[in-house]
Tab-separated table of C-alpha atoms in Angstrom:
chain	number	residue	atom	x	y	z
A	1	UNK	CA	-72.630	33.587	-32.641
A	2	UNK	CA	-70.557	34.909	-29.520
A	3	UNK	CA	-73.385	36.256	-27.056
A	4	UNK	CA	-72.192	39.881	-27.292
A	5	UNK	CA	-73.337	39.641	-30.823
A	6	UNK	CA	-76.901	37.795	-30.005
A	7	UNK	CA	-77.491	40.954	-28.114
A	8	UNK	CA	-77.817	42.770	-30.678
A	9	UNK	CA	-78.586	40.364	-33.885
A	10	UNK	CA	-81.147	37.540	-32.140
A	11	UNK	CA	-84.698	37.766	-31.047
A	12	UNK	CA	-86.404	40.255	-34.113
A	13	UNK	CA	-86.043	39.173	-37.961
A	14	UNK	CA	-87.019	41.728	-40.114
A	15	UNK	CA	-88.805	40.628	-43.372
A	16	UNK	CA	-87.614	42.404	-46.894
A	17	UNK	CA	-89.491	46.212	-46.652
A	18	UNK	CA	-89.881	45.879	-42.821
A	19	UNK	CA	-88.153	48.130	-39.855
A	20	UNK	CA	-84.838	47.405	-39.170
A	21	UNK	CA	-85.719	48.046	-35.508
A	22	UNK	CA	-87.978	45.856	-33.626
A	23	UNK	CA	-91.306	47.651	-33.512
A	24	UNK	CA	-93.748	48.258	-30.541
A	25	UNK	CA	-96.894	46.195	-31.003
A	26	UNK	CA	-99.018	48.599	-28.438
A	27	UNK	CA	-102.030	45.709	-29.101
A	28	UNK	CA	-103.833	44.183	-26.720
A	29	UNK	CA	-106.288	41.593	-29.363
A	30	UNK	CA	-104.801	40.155	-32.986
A	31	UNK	CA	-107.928	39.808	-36.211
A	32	UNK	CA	-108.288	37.134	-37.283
A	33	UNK	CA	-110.731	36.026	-40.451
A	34	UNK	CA	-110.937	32.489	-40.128
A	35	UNK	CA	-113.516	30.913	-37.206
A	36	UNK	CA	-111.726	28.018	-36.562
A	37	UNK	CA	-108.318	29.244	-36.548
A	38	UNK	CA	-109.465	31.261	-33.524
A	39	UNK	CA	-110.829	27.903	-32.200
A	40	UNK	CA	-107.288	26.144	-32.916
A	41	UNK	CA	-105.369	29.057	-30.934
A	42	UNK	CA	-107.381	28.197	-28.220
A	43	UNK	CA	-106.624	24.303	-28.081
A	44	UNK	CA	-103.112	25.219	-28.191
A	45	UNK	CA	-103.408	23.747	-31.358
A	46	UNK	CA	-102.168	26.796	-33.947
A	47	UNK	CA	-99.160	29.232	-33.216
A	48	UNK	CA	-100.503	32.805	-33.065
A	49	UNK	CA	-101.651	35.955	-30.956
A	50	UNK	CA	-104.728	35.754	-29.589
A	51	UNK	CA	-104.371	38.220	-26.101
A	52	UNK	CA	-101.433	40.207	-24.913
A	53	UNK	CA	-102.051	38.407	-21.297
A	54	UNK	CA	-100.546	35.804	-22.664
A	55	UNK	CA	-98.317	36.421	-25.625
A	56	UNK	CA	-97.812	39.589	-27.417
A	57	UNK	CA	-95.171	40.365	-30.662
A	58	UNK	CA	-93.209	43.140	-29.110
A	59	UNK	CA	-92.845	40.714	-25.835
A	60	UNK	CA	-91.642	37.713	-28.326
A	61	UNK	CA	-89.012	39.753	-29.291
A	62	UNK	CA	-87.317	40.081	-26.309
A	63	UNK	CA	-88.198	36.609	-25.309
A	64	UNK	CA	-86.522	35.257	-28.493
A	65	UNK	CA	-83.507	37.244	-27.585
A	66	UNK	CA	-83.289	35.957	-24.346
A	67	UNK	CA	-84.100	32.587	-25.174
A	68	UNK	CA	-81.009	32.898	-27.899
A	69	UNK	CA	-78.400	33.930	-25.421
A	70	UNK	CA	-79.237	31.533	-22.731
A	71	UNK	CA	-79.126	28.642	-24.960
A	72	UNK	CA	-82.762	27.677	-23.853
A	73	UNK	CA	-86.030	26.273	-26.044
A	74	UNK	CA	-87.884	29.276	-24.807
A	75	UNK	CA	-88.736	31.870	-22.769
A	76	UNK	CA	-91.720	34.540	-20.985
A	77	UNK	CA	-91.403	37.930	-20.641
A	78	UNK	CA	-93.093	38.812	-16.978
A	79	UNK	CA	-94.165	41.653	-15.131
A	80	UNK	CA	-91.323	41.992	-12.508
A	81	UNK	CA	-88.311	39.694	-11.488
A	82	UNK	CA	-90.310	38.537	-8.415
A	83	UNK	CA	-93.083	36.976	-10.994
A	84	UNK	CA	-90.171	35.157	-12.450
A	85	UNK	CA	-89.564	33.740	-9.107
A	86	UNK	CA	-93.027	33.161	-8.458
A	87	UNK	CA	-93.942	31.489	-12.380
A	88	UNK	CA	-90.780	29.210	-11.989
A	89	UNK	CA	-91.664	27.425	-8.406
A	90	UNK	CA	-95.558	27.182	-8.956
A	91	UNK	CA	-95.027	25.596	-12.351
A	92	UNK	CA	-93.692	22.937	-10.597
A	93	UNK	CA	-95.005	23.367	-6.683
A	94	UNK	CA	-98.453	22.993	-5.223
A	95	UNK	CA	-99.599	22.736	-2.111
A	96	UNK	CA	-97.624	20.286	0.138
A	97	UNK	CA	-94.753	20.242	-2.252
A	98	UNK	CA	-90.991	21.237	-0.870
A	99	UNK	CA	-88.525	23.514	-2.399
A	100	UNK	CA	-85.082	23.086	-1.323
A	101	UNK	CA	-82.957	27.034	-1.888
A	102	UNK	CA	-79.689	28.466	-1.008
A	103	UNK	CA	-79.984	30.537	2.083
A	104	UNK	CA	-78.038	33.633	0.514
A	105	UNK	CA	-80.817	34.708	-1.695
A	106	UNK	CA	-82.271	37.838	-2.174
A	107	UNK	CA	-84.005	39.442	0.663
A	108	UNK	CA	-87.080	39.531	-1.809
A	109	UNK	CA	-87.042	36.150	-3.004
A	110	UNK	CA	-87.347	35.020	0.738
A	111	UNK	CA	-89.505	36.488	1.730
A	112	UNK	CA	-91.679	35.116	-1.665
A	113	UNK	CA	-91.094	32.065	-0.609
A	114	UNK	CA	-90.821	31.892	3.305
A	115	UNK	CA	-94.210	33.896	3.754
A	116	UNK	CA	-96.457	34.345	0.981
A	117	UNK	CA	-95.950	30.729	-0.838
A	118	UNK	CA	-95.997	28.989	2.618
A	119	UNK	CA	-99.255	30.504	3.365
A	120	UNK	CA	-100.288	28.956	-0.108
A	121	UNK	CA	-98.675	25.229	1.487
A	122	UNK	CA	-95.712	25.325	-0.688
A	123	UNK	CA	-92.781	24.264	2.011
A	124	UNK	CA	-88.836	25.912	1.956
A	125	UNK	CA	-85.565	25.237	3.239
A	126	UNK	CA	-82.750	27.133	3.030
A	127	UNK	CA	-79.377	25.914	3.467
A	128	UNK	CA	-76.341	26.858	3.214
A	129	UNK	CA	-74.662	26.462	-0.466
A	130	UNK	CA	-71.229	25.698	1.279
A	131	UNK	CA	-72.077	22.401	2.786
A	132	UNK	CA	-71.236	19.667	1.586
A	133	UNK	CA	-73.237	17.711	-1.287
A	134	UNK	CA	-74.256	14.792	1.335
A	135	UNK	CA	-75.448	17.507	4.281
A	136	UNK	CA	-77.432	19.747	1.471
A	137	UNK	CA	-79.341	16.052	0.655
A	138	UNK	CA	-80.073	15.356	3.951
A	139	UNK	CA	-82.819	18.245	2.723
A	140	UNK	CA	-84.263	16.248	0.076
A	141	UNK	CA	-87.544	14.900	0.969
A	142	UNK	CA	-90.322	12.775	-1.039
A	143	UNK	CA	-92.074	16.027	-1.978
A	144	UNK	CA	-89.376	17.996	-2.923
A	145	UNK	CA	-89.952	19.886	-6.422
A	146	UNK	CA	-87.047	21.864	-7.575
A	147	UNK	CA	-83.623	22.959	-6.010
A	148	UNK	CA	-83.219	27.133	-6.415
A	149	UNK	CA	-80.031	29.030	-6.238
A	150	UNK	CA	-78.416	32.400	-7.545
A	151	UNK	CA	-75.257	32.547	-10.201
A	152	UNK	CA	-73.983	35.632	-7.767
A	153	UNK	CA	-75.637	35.580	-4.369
A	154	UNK	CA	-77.188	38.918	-3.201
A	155	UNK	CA	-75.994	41.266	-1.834
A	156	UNK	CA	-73.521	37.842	-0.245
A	157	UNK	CA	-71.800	38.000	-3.756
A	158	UNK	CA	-71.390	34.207	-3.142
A	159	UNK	CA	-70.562	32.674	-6.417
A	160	UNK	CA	-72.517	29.299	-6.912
A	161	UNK	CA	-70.762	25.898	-7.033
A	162	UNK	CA	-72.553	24.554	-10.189
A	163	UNK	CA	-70.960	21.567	-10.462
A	164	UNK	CA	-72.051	20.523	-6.722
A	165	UNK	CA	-75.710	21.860	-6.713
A	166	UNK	CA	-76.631	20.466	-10.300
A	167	UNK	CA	-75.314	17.285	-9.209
A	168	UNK	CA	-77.213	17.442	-5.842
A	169	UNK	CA	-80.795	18.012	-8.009
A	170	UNK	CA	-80.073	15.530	-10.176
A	171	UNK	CA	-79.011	12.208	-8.497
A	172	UNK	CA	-82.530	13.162	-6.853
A	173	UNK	CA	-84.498	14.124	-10.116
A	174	UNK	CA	-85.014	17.343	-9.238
A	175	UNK	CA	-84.783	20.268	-11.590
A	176	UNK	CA	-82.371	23.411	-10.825
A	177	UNK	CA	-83.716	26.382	-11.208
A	178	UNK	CA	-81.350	29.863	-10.995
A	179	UNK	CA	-81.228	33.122	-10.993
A	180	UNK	CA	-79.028	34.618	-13.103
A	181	UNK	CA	-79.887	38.242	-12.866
A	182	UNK	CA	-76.498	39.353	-11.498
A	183	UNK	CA	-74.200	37.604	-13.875
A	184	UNK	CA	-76.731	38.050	-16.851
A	185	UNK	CA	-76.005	35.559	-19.932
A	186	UNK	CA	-73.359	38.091	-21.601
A	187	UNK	CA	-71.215	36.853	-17.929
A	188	UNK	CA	-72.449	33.454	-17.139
A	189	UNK	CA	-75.021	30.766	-19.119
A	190	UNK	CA	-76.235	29.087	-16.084
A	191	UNK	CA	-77.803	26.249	-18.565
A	192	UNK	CA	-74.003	24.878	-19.705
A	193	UNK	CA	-73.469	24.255	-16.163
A	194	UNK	CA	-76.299	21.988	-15.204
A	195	UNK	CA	-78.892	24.596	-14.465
A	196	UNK	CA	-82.685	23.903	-15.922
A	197	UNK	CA	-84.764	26.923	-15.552
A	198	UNK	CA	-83.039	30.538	-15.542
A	199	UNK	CA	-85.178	33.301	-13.857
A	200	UNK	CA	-84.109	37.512	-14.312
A	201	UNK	CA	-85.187	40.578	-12.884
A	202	UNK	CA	-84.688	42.442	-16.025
A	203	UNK	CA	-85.266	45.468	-14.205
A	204	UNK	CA	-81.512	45.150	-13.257
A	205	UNK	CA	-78.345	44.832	-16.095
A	206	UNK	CA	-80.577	43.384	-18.963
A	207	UNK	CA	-82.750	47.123	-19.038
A	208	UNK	CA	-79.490	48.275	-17.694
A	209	UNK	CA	-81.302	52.018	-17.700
A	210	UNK	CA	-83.531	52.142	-14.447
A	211	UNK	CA	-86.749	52.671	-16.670
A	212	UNK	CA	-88.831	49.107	-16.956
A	213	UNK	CA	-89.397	46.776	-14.135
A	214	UNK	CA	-89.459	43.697	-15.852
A	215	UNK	CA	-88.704	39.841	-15.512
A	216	UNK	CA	-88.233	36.414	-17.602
A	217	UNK	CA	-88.452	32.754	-17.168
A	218	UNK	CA	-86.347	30.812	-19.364
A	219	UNK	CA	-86.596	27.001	-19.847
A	220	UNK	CA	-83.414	24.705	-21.418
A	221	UNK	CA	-85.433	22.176	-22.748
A	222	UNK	CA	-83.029	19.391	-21.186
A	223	UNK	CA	-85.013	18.496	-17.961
A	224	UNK	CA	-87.510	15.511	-18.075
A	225	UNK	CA	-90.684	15.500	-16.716
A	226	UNK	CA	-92.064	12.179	-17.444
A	227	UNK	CA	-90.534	10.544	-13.993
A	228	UNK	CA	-93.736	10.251	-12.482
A	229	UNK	CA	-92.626	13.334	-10.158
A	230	UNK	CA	-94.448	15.843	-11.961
A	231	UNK	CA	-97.946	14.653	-12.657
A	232	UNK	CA	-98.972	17.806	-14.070
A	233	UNK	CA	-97.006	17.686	-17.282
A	234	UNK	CA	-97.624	14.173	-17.652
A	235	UNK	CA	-101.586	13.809	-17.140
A	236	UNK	CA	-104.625	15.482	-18.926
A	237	UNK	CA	-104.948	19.647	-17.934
A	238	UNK	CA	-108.546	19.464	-18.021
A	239	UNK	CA	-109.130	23.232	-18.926
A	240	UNK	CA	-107.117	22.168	-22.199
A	241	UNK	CA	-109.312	19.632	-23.133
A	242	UNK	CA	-107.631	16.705	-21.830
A	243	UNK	CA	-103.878	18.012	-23.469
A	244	UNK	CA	-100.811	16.256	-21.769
A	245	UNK	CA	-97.994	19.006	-22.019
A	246	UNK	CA	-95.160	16.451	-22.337
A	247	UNK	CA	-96.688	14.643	-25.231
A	248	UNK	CA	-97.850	17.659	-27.147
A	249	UNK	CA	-95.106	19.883	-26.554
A	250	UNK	CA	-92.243	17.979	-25.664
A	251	UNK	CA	-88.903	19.478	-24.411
A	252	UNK	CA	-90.660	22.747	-24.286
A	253	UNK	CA	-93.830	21.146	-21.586
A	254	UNK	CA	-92.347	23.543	-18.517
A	255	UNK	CA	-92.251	26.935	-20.466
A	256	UNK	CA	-95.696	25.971	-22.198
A	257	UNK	CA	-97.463	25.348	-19.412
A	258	UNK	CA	-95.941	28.235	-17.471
A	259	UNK	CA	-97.551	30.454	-20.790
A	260	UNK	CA	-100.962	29.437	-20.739
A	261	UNK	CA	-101.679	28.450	-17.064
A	262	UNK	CA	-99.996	30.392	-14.876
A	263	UNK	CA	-99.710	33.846	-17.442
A	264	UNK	CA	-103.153	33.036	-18.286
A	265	UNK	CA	-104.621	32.772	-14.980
A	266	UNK	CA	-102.341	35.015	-13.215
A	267	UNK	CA	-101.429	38.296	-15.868
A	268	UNK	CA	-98.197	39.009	-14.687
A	269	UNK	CA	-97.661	40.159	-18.007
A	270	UNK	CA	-94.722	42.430	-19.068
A	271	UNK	CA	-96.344	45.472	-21.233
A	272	UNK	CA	-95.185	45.182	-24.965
A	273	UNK	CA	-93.817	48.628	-23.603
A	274	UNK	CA	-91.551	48.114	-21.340
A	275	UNK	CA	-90.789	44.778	-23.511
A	276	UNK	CA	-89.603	47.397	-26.676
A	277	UNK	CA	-87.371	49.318	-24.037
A	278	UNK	CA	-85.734	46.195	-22.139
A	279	UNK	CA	-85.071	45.009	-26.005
A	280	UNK	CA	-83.250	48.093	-26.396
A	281	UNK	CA	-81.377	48.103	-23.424
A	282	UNK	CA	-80.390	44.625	-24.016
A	283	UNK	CA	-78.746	45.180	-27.043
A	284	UNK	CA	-75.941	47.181	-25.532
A	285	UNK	CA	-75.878	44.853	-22.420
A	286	UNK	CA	-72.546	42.978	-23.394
A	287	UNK	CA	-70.711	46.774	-23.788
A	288	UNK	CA	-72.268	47.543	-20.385
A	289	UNK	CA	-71.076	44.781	-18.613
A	290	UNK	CA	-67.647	44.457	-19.820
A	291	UNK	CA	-67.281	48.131	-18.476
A	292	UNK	CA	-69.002	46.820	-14.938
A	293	UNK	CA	-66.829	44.595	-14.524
A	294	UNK	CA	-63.736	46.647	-15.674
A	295	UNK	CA	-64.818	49.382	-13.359
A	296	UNK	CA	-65.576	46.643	-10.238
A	297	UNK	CA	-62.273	45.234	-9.981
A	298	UNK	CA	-60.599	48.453	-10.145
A	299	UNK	CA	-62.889	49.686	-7.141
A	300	UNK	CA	-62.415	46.588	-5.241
A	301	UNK	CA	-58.534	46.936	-5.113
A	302	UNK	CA	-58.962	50.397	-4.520
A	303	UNK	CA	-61.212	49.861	-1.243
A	304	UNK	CA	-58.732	46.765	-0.167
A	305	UNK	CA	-56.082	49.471	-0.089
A	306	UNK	CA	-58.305	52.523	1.766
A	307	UNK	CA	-57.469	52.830	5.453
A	308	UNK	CA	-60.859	53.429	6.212
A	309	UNK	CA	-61.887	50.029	4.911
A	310	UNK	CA	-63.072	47.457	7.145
A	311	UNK	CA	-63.481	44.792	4.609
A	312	UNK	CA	-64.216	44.097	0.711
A	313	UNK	CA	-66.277	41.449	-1.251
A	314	UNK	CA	-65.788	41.017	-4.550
A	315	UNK	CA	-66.293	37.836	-6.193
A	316	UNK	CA	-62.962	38.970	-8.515
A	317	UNK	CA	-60.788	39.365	-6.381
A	318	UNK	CA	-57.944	36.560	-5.730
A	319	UNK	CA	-58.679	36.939	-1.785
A	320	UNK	CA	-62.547	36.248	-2.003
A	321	UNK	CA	-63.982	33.136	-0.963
A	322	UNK	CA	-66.035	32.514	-4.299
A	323	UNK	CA	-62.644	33.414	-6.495
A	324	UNK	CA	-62.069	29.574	-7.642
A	325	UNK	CA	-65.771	29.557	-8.875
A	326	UNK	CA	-65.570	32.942	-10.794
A	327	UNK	CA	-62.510	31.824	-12.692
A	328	UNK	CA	-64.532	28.565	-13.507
A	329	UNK	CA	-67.817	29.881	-14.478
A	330	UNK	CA	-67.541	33.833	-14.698
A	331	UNK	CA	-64.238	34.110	-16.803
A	332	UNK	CA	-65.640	37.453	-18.401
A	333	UNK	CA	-66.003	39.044	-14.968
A	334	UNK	CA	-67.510	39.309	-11.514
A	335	UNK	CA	-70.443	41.816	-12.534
A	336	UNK	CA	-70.929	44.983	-10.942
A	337	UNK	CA	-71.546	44.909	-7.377
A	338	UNK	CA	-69.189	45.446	-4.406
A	339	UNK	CA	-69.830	45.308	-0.985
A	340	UNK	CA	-67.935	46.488	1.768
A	341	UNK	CA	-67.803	47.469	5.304
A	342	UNK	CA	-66.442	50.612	6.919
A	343	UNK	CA	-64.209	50.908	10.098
A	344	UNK	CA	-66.781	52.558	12.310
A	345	UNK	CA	-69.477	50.379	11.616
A	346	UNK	CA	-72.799	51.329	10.765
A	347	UNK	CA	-72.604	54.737	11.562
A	348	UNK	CA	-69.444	55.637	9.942
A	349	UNK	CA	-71.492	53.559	6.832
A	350	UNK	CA	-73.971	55.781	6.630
A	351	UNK	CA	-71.888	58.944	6.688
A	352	UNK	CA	-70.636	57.667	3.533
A	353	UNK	CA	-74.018	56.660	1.848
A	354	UNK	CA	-74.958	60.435	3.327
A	355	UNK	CA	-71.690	62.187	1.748
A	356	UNK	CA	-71.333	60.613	-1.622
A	357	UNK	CA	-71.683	63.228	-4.513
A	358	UNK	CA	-71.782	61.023	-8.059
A	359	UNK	CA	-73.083	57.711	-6.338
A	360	UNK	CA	-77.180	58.251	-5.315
A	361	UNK	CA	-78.953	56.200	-2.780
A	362	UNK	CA	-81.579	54.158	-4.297
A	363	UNK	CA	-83.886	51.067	-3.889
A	364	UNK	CA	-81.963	49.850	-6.910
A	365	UNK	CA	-78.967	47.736	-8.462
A	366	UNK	CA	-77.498	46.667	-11.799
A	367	UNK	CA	-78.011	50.046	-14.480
A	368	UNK	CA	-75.233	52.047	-15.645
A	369	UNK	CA	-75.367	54.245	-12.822
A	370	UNK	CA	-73.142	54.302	-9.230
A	371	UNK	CA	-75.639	53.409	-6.242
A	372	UNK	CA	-74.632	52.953	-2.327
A	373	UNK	CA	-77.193	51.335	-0.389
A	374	UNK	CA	-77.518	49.608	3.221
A	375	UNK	CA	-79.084	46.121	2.596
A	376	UNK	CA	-79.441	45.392	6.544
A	377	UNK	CA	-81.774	48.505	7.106
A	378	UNK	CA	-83.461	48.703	4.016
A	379	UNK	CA	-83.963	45.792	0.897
A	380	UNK	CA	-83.517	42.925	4.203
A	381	UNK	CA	-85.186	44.678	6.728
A	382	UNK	CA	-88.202	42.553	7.104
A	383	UNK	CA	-85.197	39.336	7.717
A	384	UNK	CA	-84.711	38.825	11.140
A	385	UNK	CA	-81.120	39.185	12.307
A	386	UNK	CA	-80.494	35.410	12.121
A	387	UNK	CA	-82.051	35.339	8.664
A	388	UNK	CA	-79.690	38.312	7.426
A	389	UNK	CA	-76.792	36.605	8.417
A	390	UNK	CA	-77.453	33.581	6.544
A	391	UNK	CA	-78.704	35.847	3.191
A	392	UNK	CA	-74.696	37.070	4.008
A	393	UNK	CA	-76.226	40.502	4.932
A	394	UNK	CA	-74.050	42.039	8.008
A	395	UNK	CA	-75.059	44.760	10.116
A	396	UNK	CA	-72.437	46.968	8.235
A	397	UNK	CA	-72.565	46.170	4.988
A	398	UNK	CA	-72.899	48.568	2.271
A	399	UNK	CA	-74.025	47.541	-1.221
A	400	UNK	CA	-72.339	49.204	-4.003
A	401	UNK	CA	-73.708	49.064	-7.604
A	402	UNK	CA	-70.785	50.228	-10.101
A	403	UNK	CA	-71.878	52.264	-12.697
A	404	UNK	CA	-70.506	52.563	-16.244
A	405	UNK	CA	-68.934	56.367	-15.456
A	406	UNK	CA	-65.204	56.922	-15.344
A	407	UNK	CA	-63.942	54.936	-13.148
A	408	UNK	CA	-61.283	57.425	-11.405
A	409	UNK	CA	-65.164	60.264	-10.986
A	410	UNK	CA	-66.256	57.207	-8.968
A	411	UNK	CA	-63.113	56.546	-7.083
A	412	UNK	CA	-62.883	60.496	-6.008
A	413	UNK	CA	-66.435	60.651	-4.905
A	414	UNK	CA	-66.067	57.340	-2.821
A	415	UNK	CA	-62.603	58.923	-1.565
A	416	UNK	CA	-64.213	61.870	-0.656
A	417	UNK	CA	-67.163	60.800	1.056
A	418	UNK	CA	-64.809	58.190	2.661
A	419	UNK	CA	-62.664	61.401	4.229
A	420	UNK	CA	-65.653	62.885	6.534
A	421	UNK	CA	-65.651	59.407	8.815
């Protein structure tokens, strides 16, 4: 099936007599009237419920869906996008291990890793995903764990070179890991292209409706742990009894142990809640995005035109920088975002943030809604200057989230807020 179709069709399979519509299993604890299945569950040894902390019916769902479009072996549903983030490098990661990362991620993902996992003795570089193959391996070291990148860089809007950075990990036996939030699997399936691990923030297009802060880890199955770099899948987990996760669970070891270690230990559940609403939103994400996209591009040409414009980025348009990758890997579309600059600088900025009518300022990106915000004083403040530039985060850039309104309503009110500079 074409992905627009998993969205709605994959994940939940009613039964004959059952809802059509996948139902919210508000449950935290599962009965069960056999002793020693209970024991079984608990060895990892039978397929079942036995706490929401760790799996939950409402949750599979969504992870089923997920897991469908992505062309992965499975997936968890997590408490935020940052958890996803978290769950994907300390599956892998411990103390004294190296991650090597793109430098033009997310304000919040650095500062993840460049503060609170290096206080836990996890190591980071980031470097910068337009050097060449042989600089970004000068990076490698012994220790090295994963390599971690974004499909659509923000708020840089860089598009990722796949076919460089997959090679880079694996001539060195590392596994890629990406986020994927801004491209979302309806745009982009990061796993056809050499990634191993996908991480969202399903807060952003896959709720697509502002109401459920939410994230997932998905695994593709394809990456092999039994090198003798990753003695954790390939060695006894005592608290398992002695269980080695590539021998008992084969190509599905990473997304296993991510379940019942780090979920187990750590709870960064998603609520079967918000789980039953970021279902529903997905289901309609394909529609939404289409329209993103259809309303991005015409924005972006319209700003490239504006006299008032300083600059555009937008990863569809022929004169960005990233244009030869989108064509390559985002044929559907750039996504939703735009960001610009206004001549003025950051003043003249914010009396555009300050005079839009439709658009709303808000800690927020990626639902079907029209939001301005100013990265550099507000989602990157805690960067330092030299940090922002290398996230791609200039002193005047404004972040625009295209909604799914008519596109001419958002053109006027950016028009219009663009006339009191």
């Amino acid at each position: 099936m074409h992905t627009a179709t998993k969205c709605i069709q994959s994940g939940y399979k009613p039964k004959n007599g059952e809802p059509r519509v996948a139902p919210l299993i508000q449950s935290t604890t599962y009965k069960y009237d056999d002793a020693d299945m209970v024991a079984g569950l608990f060895d990892l040894k039978v397929a079942g419920h036995m706490y929401s902390r760790i799996s939950n019916p409402t949750c599979g769902y969504l992870e089923e869906k997920i897991t469908d479009m992505e062309g992965g072996v499975g997936a968890i549903a997590l408490s935020s996008g940052q958890s996803a983030s978290l769950f994907a490098v300390l599956n892998l990661a411990s103390d004294g291990d190296h991650i090597l990362c793109m430098s033009n991620l997310y304000g919040g993902t650095f500062n993840l890793f460049n503060t609170t996992l290096r206080k836990l003795g996890i190591s980071f570089d980031f470097v910068n995903p337009n050097l060449s193959i042989e600089k970004m391996e000068s990076y490698i070291k012994e220790n090295t764990k994963a390599v971690f990148g974004e499909t659509i860089g923000n708020p840089s809007l860089d598009v990722l070179d796949f076919e460089k950075v997959s090679t880079l990990a694996h001539r060195n036996g590392l596994p890629l890991i990406i986020d994927n939030t801004f491209a979302t699997p309806h745009l982009c399936r990061p796993f056809e292209h050499g990634a191993d691990i996908i991480i969202h923030s399903s807060t952003k297009y896959i709720d697509g409706h502002a109401t459920c802060v939410g994230g997932l880890l998905v695994d593709s199955g394809k990456f092999d742990y039994t090198s003798g770099r990753f003695p954790e899948f390939t060695t006894a987990d005592p608290s398992y009894h002695g269980l080695i996760y590539t021998e008992a669970f084969g190509n599905q070891a990473f997304i296993v142990k991510a379940r019942v270690t780090l979920l187990r230990d750590l709870g960064a559940v998603m609520s079967p809640f918000n789980a039953y609403l970021t279902n529903l939103g997905a289901e309609t994400l394909a529609v939404r995005m289409d329209r993103h996209c259809e309303n991005a591009l015409t924005i972006a040409k319209y700003l490239e035109k504006h006299p008032k414009i300083a600059w555009v980025n937008y990863p569809g348009l022929e004169t960005s920088p990233s244009y030869k990758f989108t064509k390559k890997y985002l044929p559907k579309g750039a996504s939703g975002i735009i960001t610009f600059g206004v001549k003025g600088g950051v003043e003249a900025g914010k009396t555009v943030i300050n005079s839009v009518k439709l658009a709303t300022l808000v800690v927020h990106v990626g639902d079907l809604r029209t939001h301005l915000l100013h990265p550099a004083s507000m989602t990157h403040r805690q960067l330092s200057a030299e940090d922002q530039i290398k996230a791609g985060v200039s002193a005047d850039l404004i972040r625009l989230s295209v909604g799914i309104e008519n596109v001419d309503d958002i053109i006027e009110d950016l028009n219009n807020a663009l006339t009191n500079i």
